[in-house]
């Protein structure tokens, strides 16, 4: 093969590979764009104040909203956070402090396993552990299920982020005669704050879109309820119910609700960027 | 226990440092007693032994330099003195005395307030401002009085000759300063807890010549009030700033004497080879 032919052949291979990688990128971004565009186009026309301020209308009546579901989702996520964040945070701190040893290794491995367990299975566990003894579906059971889902994510990011803080800061703290726990609380955790916060945020964003574990824990509720020991509505279960319903009006509300859910995650994302924007770096 | 150690010391090569100190005329007994002493000190990392039977006195209000090739145990020795060696999973045999009391009997947290440490790489706390860094040790141990904290911050920044350079940026992150300034900030942070002994682990090896000079001037100033132990790779530095020099090799203390003697007429062949640059 002459040099020119070889050169042309290489140019051809380069162009082919570049197009293939470009196409893959388009496929990935395209799917995301499709979902967004479809949800927006279907949902945006049915967004109105009624949807976020009113209660669900009785079957057969037009209109109504999902005020109770929005509040319910927030309550469920708060309950999940109240349980999942401290447990995940402490477990992460423990793992970061204890690199070796069979216990830490086992916990680390089990965290991975927990992360891979389908959310519906966690719902079943919450059903057995909380719903059956209480003999009723409740917000508590839903929060418990969401909390379990949050734990592995928070644990792993906390561990990783603490490890990224150079050990020289830990040594500097200890060498000043600062007790270990204070060194962790006031020197290392603040330095790792941004990363840990990212982990917490990602876990919240993940569970706010969960439906399966809520179906047989929080169940859903067509009425206003903020009682923690009663079934409670949530946006995802609302979408699930309304999307399956044989009424056009309900289907449209499901689209609108999906749009609001996506926007909620989006807004959370912006708030999160804003909060973590200004921290000192090492 | 103490007697047994003293006895075993006599059989070993007793450091000359004590004789030298005793020859200082007019010194009272208290002033002559060493600030710290290592007696038959052994140190391990897991199963690897890093220090072998080191016996060494650290005279008060003097600068003791520790020199030796990489891996000779000089950092391990330094980190044993404030029990930081344990923080990396190391263990210790023998004993270390601070003003005659065994440091293994003390809570490491309190010990480290008496025996401060400055590290090789400047490590101001990344989430704290310049001023907060100086008083971090006090604040995190419960001092609340803001005025007092501000006063202490200023006082210690002046002691390390950093005040004029940073007085307008006290509220900027400590990590925004230059490397040399950061190291002086770290020294100010160490001084703020009012230690008696300051351990320095190659404090100038990451700095440029001018910053190094400033640190050296500072050490000269600090020895009036503090006892200083400095590990250094730089023999000129040891010769410039220290009163006594200890030479470590392969985890053993080979020789300790007045700095002038170590660098001109060392007793041991290994020391001579090292300081003249024949090896290491």
Coordinates of C-alpha atoms in Angstrom, one line a residue:
Chain A
X1 CA 0.0 0.0 0.0
X2 CA 1.4 3.4 -0.9
X3 CA 1.7 6.1 1.7
X4 CA -1.2 8.1 0.3
X5 CA -3.4 5.1 0.3
X6 CA -2.4 4.3 3.9
X7 CA -3.1 7.9 4.8
X8 CA -6.6 7.8 3.2
X9 CA -7.3 4.5 4.9
X10 CA -6.4 6.0 8.3
X11 CA -8.5 9.0 7.6
X12 CA -11.4 6.8 6.8
X13 CA -11.0 4.7 10.0
X14 CA -10.8 7.9 12.0
X15 CA -13.9 9.3 10.4
X16 CA -15.8 6.0 11.0
X17 CA -14.9 5.8 14.6
X18 CA -15.7 9.4 15.2
X19 CA -19.1 9.0 13.7
X20 CA -19.8 5.9 15.7
X21 CA -18.9 7.6 19.0
X22 CA -20.9 10.7 18.0
X23 CA -23.9 8.5 17.2
X24 CA -23.8 6.8 20.5
X25 CA -23.7 10.1 22.2
X26 CA -26.7 11.2 20.2
X27 CA -28.5 8.0 21.2
X28 CA -27.9 8.7 24.9
X29 CA -28.8 12.4 24.9
X30 CA -31.6 11.7 22.4
X31 CA -33.4 9.4 24.8
X32 CA -33.2 12.0 27.5
X33 CA -34.4 14.7 25.2
X34 CA -37.3 12.5 24.0
X35 CA -38.5 11.9 27.5
X36 CA -38.2 15.5 28.4
X37 CA -39.8 16.7 25.2
X38 CA -42.6 14.2 25.4
X39 CA -43.4 14.9 29.0
X40 CA -43.3 18.6 28.4
X41 CA -45.5 18.5 25.3
X42 CA -48.0 16.2 27.0
X43 CA -47.9 17.8 30.4
X44 CA -47.4 21.5 30.0
X45 CA -50.9 22.2 28.6
X46 CA -52.5 20.6 31.6
X47 CA -50.5 22.5 34.2
X48 CA -52.7 24.8 36.2
X49 CA -53.0 26.0 39.7
X50 CA -55.7 23.5 40.4
X51 CA -53.3 20.7 40.0
X52 CA -51.0 21.9 42.7
X53 CA -53.6 23.5 45.0
X54 CA -56.6 21.3 44.8
X55 CA -57.5 17.9 46.1
X56 CA -58.3 15.0 43.7
X57 CA -61.8 15.3 42.3
X58 CA -64.3 12.5 43.0
X59 CA -64.4 9.9 40.2
X60 CA -66.5 11.1 37.3
X61 CA -65.9 14.7 38.0
X62 CA -63.5 16.8 35.8
X63 CA -60.6 18.7 37.3
X64 CA -59.1 18.4 40.7
X65 CA -55.5 18.3 41.7
X66 CA -52.8 16.5 43.6
X67 CA -52.0 19.0 46.5
X68 CA -52.2 16.1 48.9
X69 CA -49.7 14.0 46.8
X70 CA -47.2 16.8 46.6
X71 CA -47.3 17.3 50.4
X72 CA -47.3 13.5 50.8
X73 CA -44.2 13.1 48.7
X74 CA -42.4 15.8 50.7
X75 CA -43.4 14.1 53.9
X76 CA -42.2 10.7 52.7
X77 CA -38.9 12.1 51.5
X78 CA -38.4 13.9 54.8
X79 CA -39.1 10.7 56.7
X80 CA -36.7 8.8 54.5
X81 CA -34.1 11.5 55.0
X82 CA -34.5 11.6 58.7
X83 CA -33.7 7.9 58.8
X84 CA -31.4 7.4 55.8
X85 CA -29.1 10.5 56.1
X86 CA -27.9 9.9 59.7
X87 CA -27.5 6.2 59.3
X88 CA -25.7 6.6 55.9
X89 CA -23.5 9.4 57.2
X90 CA -22.4 7.5 60.3
X91 CA -21.8 4.3 58.4
X92 CA -19.8 6.2 55.9
X93 CA -17.7 7.9 58.6
X94 CA -17.1 4.5 60.2
X95 CA -16.0 2.9 57.0
X96 CA -13.7 5.8 56.2
X97 CA -12.1 5.6 59.6
X98 CA -11.7 1.8 59.5
X99 CA -10.1 0.7 56.3
X100 CA -9.2 -2.8 57.4
X101 CA -10.8 -5.5 59.4
X102 CA -13.4 -8.1 58.6
X103 CA -16.3 -6.0 59.9
X104 CA -15.6 -3.0 57.8
X105 CA -15.0 -5.2 54.7
X106 CA -18.3 -7.0 55.3
X107 CA -20.3 -3.8 55.8
X108 CA -18.7 -2.3 52.7
X109 CA -19.7 -5.4 50.7
X110 CA -23.2 -5.5 52.1
X111 CA -23.7 -1.8 51.2
X112 CA -22.9 -2.7 47.6
X113 CA -25.4 -5.5 47.7
X114 CA -28.0 -3.3 49.3
X115 CA -27.5 -0.8 46.5
X116 CA -28.3 -3.5 44.0
X117 CA -31.5 -4.8 45.6
X118 CA -34.5 -3.9 43.5
X119 CA -36.6 -1.2 45.2
X120 CA -39.7 -3.3 45.1
X121 CA -38.0 -5.9 47.2
X122 CA -37.2 -3.2 49.8
X123 CA -40.9 -2.3 49.7
X124 CA -41.8 -5.9 50.5
X125 CA -39.3 -5.8 53.4
X126 CA -40.9 -2.6 54.7
X127 CA -44.3 -4.2 54.3
X128 CA -43.2 -7.1 56.5
X129 CA -41.2 -5.1 59.0
X130 CA -43.5 -2.1 59.5
X131 CA -46.9 -2.5 57.8
X132 CA -47.7 -6.0 59.2
X133 CA -46.9 -5.3 62.8
X134 CA -48.8 -1.9 62.7
X135 CA -51.6 -3.6 60.8
X136 CA -52.0 -0.7 58.5
X137 CA -50.3 1.1 55.6
X138 CA -48.6 4.3 56.7
X139 CA -46.4 7.2 55.9
X140 CA -43.9 5.8 58.3
X141 CA -43.6 2.5 56.4
X142 CA -43.1 4.5 53.1
X143 CA -40.4 6.7 54.7
X144 CA -38.7 3.6 56.1
X145 CA -38.6 2.0 52.6
X146 CA -37.2 5.2 51.1
X147 CA -34.7 5.6 53.9
X148 CA -33.3 2.1 53.2
X149 CA -32.9 3.0 49.6
X150 CA -31.0 6.1 50.5
X151 CA -28.5 4.5 52.9
X152 CA -26.1 2.7 50.5
X153 CA -25.7 5.7 48.3
X154 CA -25.0 8.1 51.2
X155 CA -22.7 5.6 52.9
X156 CA -20.6 5.1 49.9
X157 CA -20.3 8.7 48.9
X158 CA -19.6 9.8 52.5
X159 CA -16.8 7.2 52.7
X160 CA -15.3 8.2 49.4
X161 CA -15.4 11.9 50.1
X162 CA -13.9 11.6 53.5
X163 CA -11.1 9.6 52.0
X164 CA -10.5 12.3 49.5
X165 CA -9.6 14.7 52.3
X166 CA -5.8 14.6 52.6
X167 CA -4.8 12.8 55.8
X168 CA -2.5 15.8 56.5
X169 CA -5.6 17.7 57.7
X170 CA -6.5 15.0 60.1
X171 CA -2.9 14.8 61.4
X172 CA -2.8 18.6 61.8
X173 CA -6.0 18.5 63.8
X174 CA -4.8 15.7 66.1
X175 CA -1.4 17.3 66.5
X176 CA -3.1 20.4 67.9
X177 CA -4.5 18.3 70.7
X178 CA -8.0 18.3 69.2
X179 CA -9.9 15.1 70.0
X180 CA -10.6 12.7 67.2
X181 CA -14.3 13.3 67.0
X182 CA -13.9 17.0 66.9
X183 CA -11.3 16.7 64.2
X184 CA -13.8 14.7 62.2
X185 CA -16.7 17.0 62.9
X186 CA -15.0 20.4 62.4
X187 CA -12.1 19.7 60.1
X188 CA -12.6 16.7 57.9
X189 CA -16.4 16.7 57.4
X190 CA -16.5 20.4 56.4
X191 CA -13.7 19.7 53.9
X192 CA -15.7 16.8 52.5
X193 CA -19.1 18.7 52.7
X194 CA -19.6 19.3 49.0
X195 CA -19.1 15.7 48.0
X196 CA -21.2 14.4 50.9
X197 CA -24.0 16.8 50.1
X198 CA -23.9 15.6 46.5
X199 CA -24.4 12.1 47.7
X200 CA -27.3 13.1 49.9
X201 CA -28.9 15.1 47.1
X202 CA -28.5 12.3 44.6
X203 CA -30.2 9.9 47.0
X204 CA -33.1 12.3 47.5
X205 CA -33.4 12.7 43.8
X206 CA -33.5 9.0 43.4
X207 CA -36.1 8.2 46.0
X208 CA -38.4 11.1 45.2
X209 CA -39.1 9.2 41.9
X210 CA -39.6 5.8 43.5
X211 CA -43.1 4.2 43.1
X212 CA -42.7 0.5 43.7
X213 CA -41.6 0.6 47.4
X214 CA -44.5 3.0 48.2
X215 CA -47.3 0.9 46.6
X216 CA -47.6 -1.4 49.6
X217 CA -46.2 0.8 52.3
X218 CA -47.6 4.3 52.0
X219 CA -50.2 2.9 49.7
X220 CA -51.6 6.3 48.5
X221 CA -54.5 8.3 49.7
X222 CA -57.2 10.3 47.8
X223 CA -57.8 12.5 50.9
X224 CA -55.8 15.0 52.7
X225 CA -53.6 13.4 55.4
X226 CA -50.4 14.4 57.1
X227 CA -50.7 11.8 59.8
X228 CA -47.6 9.6 59.9
X229 CA -49.4 6.5 61.0
X230 CA -52.0 6.7 58.1
X231 CA -51.7 5.9 54.4
X232 CA -50.4 8.9 52.6
X233 CA -50.5 10.1 49.0
X234 CA -47.4 10.6 46.9
X235 CA -46.8 12.1 43.4
X236 CA -45.4 8.9 42.0
X237 CA -48.3 6.7 43.1
X238 CA -50.6 9.5 41.9
X239 CA -49.0 9.3 38.5
X240 CA -49.2 5.5 38.6
X241 CA -52.9 5.5 39.4
X242 CA -53.9 8.3 37.0
X243 CA -51.9 6.9 34.1
X244 CA -53.6 3.5 34.4
X245 CA -57.1 5.0 34.7
X246 CA -59.5 4.8 31.8
X247 CA -60.3 8.6 31.9
X248 CA -58.6 11.0 29.5
X249 CA -58.8 13.8 32.1
X250 CA -56.8 11.6 34.6
X251 CA -54.3 10.6 32.0
X252 CA -53.6 14.2 31.2
X253 CA -53.2 15.0 34.9
X254 CA -50.7 12.1 35.1
X255 CA -48.7 13.8 32.4
X256 CA -48.9 17.1 34.1
X257 CA -47.8 15.5 37.4
X258 CA -44.9 13.8 35.6
X259 CA -43.8 17.2 34.3
X260 CA -44.0 18.7 37.8
X261 CA -42.0 15.9 39.3
X262 CA -39.2 16.4 36.7
X263 CA -39.3 20.1 37.4
X264 CA -39.1 19.5 41.1
X265 CA -35.9 17.4 40.7
X266 CA -34.6 20.1 38.4
X267 CA -35.2 22.8 40.9
X268 CA -33.7 20.7 43.7
X269 CA -30.7 20.4 41.4
X270 CA -30.3 24.1 41.0
X271 CA -30.7 24.7 44.7
X272 CA -28.0 22.1 45.3
X273 CA -25.6 23.7 42.8
X274 CA -26.2 27.0 44.5
X275 CA -25.6 25.7 48.0
X276 CA -22.4 23.9 47.1
X277 CA -21.1 26.6 44.8
X278 CA -19.1 28.5 47.4
X279 CA -17.0 26.3 49.5
X280 CA -13.3 26.5 50.0
X281 CA -11.2 23.9 48.2
X282 CA -8.1 22.2 49.5
Chain B
X1 CA 11.4 0.2 86.1
X2 CA 13.1 3.6 85.7
X3 CA 16.1 2.3 87.5
X4 CA 16.4 -0.7 85.3
X5 CA 16.4 1.6 82.3
X6 CA 18.9 3.9 83.7
X7 CA 21.2 0.9 84.3
X8 CA 20.7 -0.5 80.8
X9 CA 21.5 3.0 79.5
X10 CA 24.9 3.0 81.3
X11 CA 25.8 -0.1 79.4
X12 CA 24.9 1.5 76.2
X13 CA 26.5 4.4 74.5
X14 CA 25.3 7.2 76.8
X15 CA 24.6 10.3 74.8
X16 CA 27.2 13.0 75.2
X17 CA 24.4 15.5 75.3
X18 CA 24.0 15.2 79.0
X19 CA 27.7 15.9 79.7
X20 CA 27.7 18.9 77.5
X21 CA 24.7 20.3 79.2
X22 CA 26.1 19.7 82.6
X23 CA 29.2 21.6 81.6
X24 CA 27.1 24.7 81.1
X25 CA 28.1 26.8 84.0
X26 CA 25.6 28.5 86.3
X27 CA 22.6 26.5 85.1
X28 CA 20.3 25.4 87.8
X29 CA 19.3 21.7 88.1
X30 CA 15.8 22.4 86.7
X31 CA 17.2 24.2 83.7
X32 CA 19.7 21.5 83.2
X33 CA 17.2 18.6 83.2
X34 CA 16.2 17.7 79.7
X35 CA 12.8 18.7 78.6
X36 CA 12.2 15.3 77.0
X37 CA 14.0 12.0 77.1
X38 CA 13.7 8.8 75.0
X39 CA 14.9 5.8 76.9
X40 CA 15.5 2.6 75.0
X41 CA 12.9 3.5 72.5
X42 CA 11.8 0.9 69.9
X43 CA 9.2 1.6 67.3
X44 CA 7.4 -0.6 64.9
X45 CA 5.1 -0.3 61.9
X46 CA 3.3 -3.6 62.1
X47 CA 6.1 -6.1 62.2
X48 CA 8.7 -3.9 60.7
X49 CA 10.9 -2.3 63.3
X50 CA 11.8 1.3 62.5
X51 CA 13.7 2.3 65.7
X52 CA 16.1 0.3 67.7
X53 CA 16.9 1.1 71.3
X54 CA 17.2 4.9 70.9
X55 CA 18.2 6.8 74.0
X56 CA 18.3 10.5 73.5
X57 CA 17.8 13.6 75.7
X58 CA 16.2 16.7 74.3
X59 CA 17.6 19.8 76.1
X60 CA 15.2 22.6 77.0
X61 CA 15.2 25.8 75.0
X62 CA 17.6 24.5 72.4
X63 CA 17.2 23.4 68.9
X64 CA 17.9 19.7 68.3
X65 CA 18.3 18.7 64.7
X66 CA 17.8 15.2 63.6
X67 CA 19.6 14.2 60.4
X68 CA 20.1 11.0 58.5
X69 CA 19.3 9.4 55.1
X70 CA 15.7 8.6 54.1
X71 CA 14.2 5.7 56.0
X72 CA 16.6 6.1 58.9
X73 CA 13.8 6.5 61.4
X74 CA 14.1 10.2 62.1
X75 CA 10.5 11.0 61.3
X76 CA 9.3 8.0 63.2
X77 CA 11.3 9.2 66.2
X78 CA 9.8 12.7 65.9
X79 CA 6.3 11.3 65.6
X80 CA 6.8 9.1 68.6
X81 CA 7.4 12.2 70.8
X82 CA 3.8 13.4 70.5
X83 CA 2.3 9.9 69.9
X84 CA 1.3 10.6 66.3
X85 CA 3.2 7.4 65.5
X86 CA 0.3 5.5 66.9
X87 CA -2.2 7.2 64.6
X88 CA -0.8 5.4 61.6
X89 CA -1.0 2.0 63.3
X90 CA 2.5 2.1 64.7
X91 CA 3.6 0.8 68.1
X92 CA 6.2 1.7 70.6
X93 CA 8.4 0.0 73.2
X94 CA 10.7 1.7 75.8
X95 CA 9.7 5.0 77.2
X96 CA 9.6 8.7 76.5
X97 CA 9.6 11.2 79.3
X98 CA 8.3 14.8 79.2
X99 CA 9.6 16.7 82.3
X100 CA 10.3 13.3 83.9
X101 CA 6.8 11.8 83.3
X102 CA 6.2 9.0 80.9
X103 CA 4.1 10.3 78.0
X104 CA 2.5 6.9 77.5
X105 CA 0.7 7.5 80.8
X106 CA -0.9 10.7 79.4
X107 CA -3.9 11.2 77.3
X108 CA -2.5 11.8 73.8
X109 CA -4.9 14.7 73.3
X110 CA -3.4 16.6 76.3
X111 CA 0.1 15.5 75.4
X112 CA -0.2 17.1 72.0
X113 CA -1.2 20.4 73.5
X114 CA 2.2 20.4 75.2
X115 CA 4.2 18.9 72.3
X116 CA 3.1 20.7 69.1
X117 CA 4.0 19.7 65.6
X118 CA 4.6 21.4 62.3
X119 CA 4.5 19.2 59.2
X120 CA 6.5 19.0 56.0
X121 CA 3.8 20.3 53.7
X122 CA 1.9 23.4 54.9
X123 CA -1.6 22.1 55.9
X124 CA -3.9 25.0 56.9
X125 CA -7.4 23.8 57.4
X126 CA -9.1 24.3 54.0
X127 CA -12.5 25.4 55.2
X128 CA -11.2 28.0 57.7
X129 CA -10.0 31.6 57.2
X130 CA -6.5 32.8 58.1
X131 CA -7.7 34.0 61.5
X132 CA -9.7 30.9 62.2
X133 CA -6.8 28.7 61.3
X134 CA -4.6 30.3 63.9
X135 CA -7.0 29.8 66.8
X136 CA -8.4 26.4 65.5
X137 CA -6.8 24.5 68.4
X138 CA -8.3 26.8 71.0
X139 CA -11.7 27.2 69.4
X140 CA -12.2 23.5 68.9
X141 CA -11.3 22.9 72.5
X142 CA -14.0 25.2 73.7
X143 CA -12.7 28.8 73.8
X144 CA -15.6 31.0 72.9
X145 CA -14.6 34.6 73.7
X146 CA -14.4 36.2 70.3
X147 CA -12.3 39.2 71.5
X148 CA -9.8 36.9 73.2
X149 CA -9.6 34.7 70.1
X150 CA -9.0 37.7 67.8
X151 CA -6.3 38.9 70.2
X152 CA -4.6 35.5 70.3
X153 CA -4.8 35.3 66.5
X154 CA -3.1 38.7 66.1
X155 CA -0.5 37.9 68.8
X156 CA 0.6 34.6 67.2
X157 CA 0.6 36.0 63.6
X158 CA 3.0 38.7 64.9
X159 CA 5.2 36.1 66.5
X160 CA 5.6 34.3 63.2
X161 CA 6.1 37.7 61.4
X162 CA 3.1 37.1 59.3
X163 CA 0.8 39.8 60.6
X164 CA 1.8 42.6 58.3
X165 CA 1.4 40.3 55.3
X166 CA -2.0 39.0 56.2
X167 CA -3.8 41.6 58.3
X168 CA -5.9 42.6 55.4
X169 CA -6.8 39.1 54.3
X170 CA -7.7 37.6 57.7
X171 CA -11.1 36.5 56.4
X172 CA -9.8 34.8 53.3
X173 CA -9.3 31.1 53.3
X174 CA -6.0 30.0 54.8
X175 CA -5.2 28.0 51.7
X176 CA -5.2 31.3 49.6
X177 CA -1.8 32.3 51.0
X178 CA 1.5 31.4 49.4
X179 CA 3.3 28.2 50.5
X180 CA 5.7 30.0 52.7
X181 CA 3.0 32.1 54.3
X182 CA 0.9 28.9 54.8
X183 CA 3.8 27.3 56.7
X184 CA 4.2 30.3 59.0
X185 CA 0.4 30.2 59.5
X186 CA 0.7 26.6 60.5
X187 CA 3.5 27.5 63.0
X188 CA 1.3 30.3 64.4
X189 CA -1.5 27.7 64.8
X190 CA 0.8 25.4 66.7
X191 CA 2.0 28.3 68.9
X192 CA -1.5 29.4 69.7
X193 CA -2.1 26.3 71.9
X194 CA 1.0 27.3 74.0
X195 CA 3.0 24.1 73.7
X196 CA 6.4 23.6 75.5
X197 CA 8.0 21.6 72.8
X198 CA 7.7 22.1 69.0
X199 CA 8.4 19.2 66.7
X200 CA 9.1 20.1 63.1
X201 CA 9.2 17.5 60.3
X202 CA 11.2 19.1 57.5
X203 CA 9.2 22.3 57.8
X204 CA 11.0 24.1 55.0
X205 CA 11.6 21.3 52.5
X206 CA 8.6 22.3 50.4
X207 CA 9.5 26.0 50.4
X208 CA 11.6 28.4 48.3
X209 CA 14.9 29.8 49.6
X210 CA 13.4 33.1 50.9
X211 CA 10.6 31.4 52.7
X212 CA 13.1 28.9 54.1
X213 CA 15.2 31.7 55.4
X214 CA 12.2 33.3 57.1
X215 CA 11.3 29.9 58.8
X216 CA 14.9 29.6 60.0
X217 CA 14.9 33.0 61.5
X218 CA 11.7 32.2 63.2
X219 CA 13.1 29.0 64.7
X220 CA 16.0 31.0 66.1
X221 CA 13.6 33.4 67.7
X222 CA 11.3 30.6 69.0
X223 CA 14.0 28.7 70.9
X224 CA 14.1 31.4 73.5
X225 CA 10.8 30.2 74.7
X226 CA 10.4 26.7 73.3
X227 CA 12.3 23.5 73.0
X228 CA 12.5 22.6 69.3
X229 CA 13.2 19.3 67.6
X230 CA 13.6 19.6 63.8
X231 CA 14.0 16.8 61.3
X232 CA 15.8 18.0 58.2
X233 CA 17.3 16.6 55.1
X234 CA 19.2 19.7 54.6
X235 CA 22.6 19.5 56.4
X236 CA 23.4 23.2 55.9
X237 CA 20.1 23.9 57.6
X238 CA 20.9 21.7 60.5
X239 CA 24.3 23.4 60.8
X240 CA 22.8 26.9 60.6
X241 CA 19.9 26.6 63.1
X242 CA 20.6 23.8 65.6
X243 CA 22.5 23.7 68.9
X244 CA 22.7 19.9 68.9
X245 CA 22.5 17.4 66.1
X246 CA 21.6 13.7 66.3
X247 CA 22.5 11.4 63.4
X248 CA 20.3 8.5 62.8
X249 CA 21.1 5.6 60.5
X250 CA 19.0 2.4 59.8
X251 CA 16.8 3.1 62.8
X252 CA 19.6 3.6 65.2
X253 CA 21.0 6.7 66.9
X254 CA 24.6 6.7 65.8
X255 CA 25.7 9.9 67.4
X256 CA 24.5 13.0 69.1
X257 CA 26.6 16.0 70.0
X258 CA 26.9 19.8 69.7
X259 CA 26.2 20.7 66.1
X260 CA 29.6 22.2 65.6
X261 CA 31.2 19.0 66.7
X262 CA 29.0 16.8 64.5
X263 CA 29.9 18.8 61.4
X264 CA 33.6 19.2 62.1
X265 CA 34.9 16.4 64.3
X266 CA 32.3 13.6 64.5
X267 CA 33.2 10.6 66.6
X268 CA 31.8 8.0 64.3
X269 CA 32.9 7.1 60.9
X270 CA 29.3 6.8 59.6
X271 CA 28.5 10.3 60.7
X272 CA 31.5 11.7 59.1
X273 CA 30.7 9.9 55.8
X274 CA 27.2 11.3 55.9
X275 CA 27.9 14.9 56.7
X276 CA 30.8 15.1 54.2
X277 CA 28.5 13.7 51.6
X278 CA 30.3 10.3 51.0
X279 CA 27.0 8.6 51.2
X280 CA 23.3 9.3 51.8

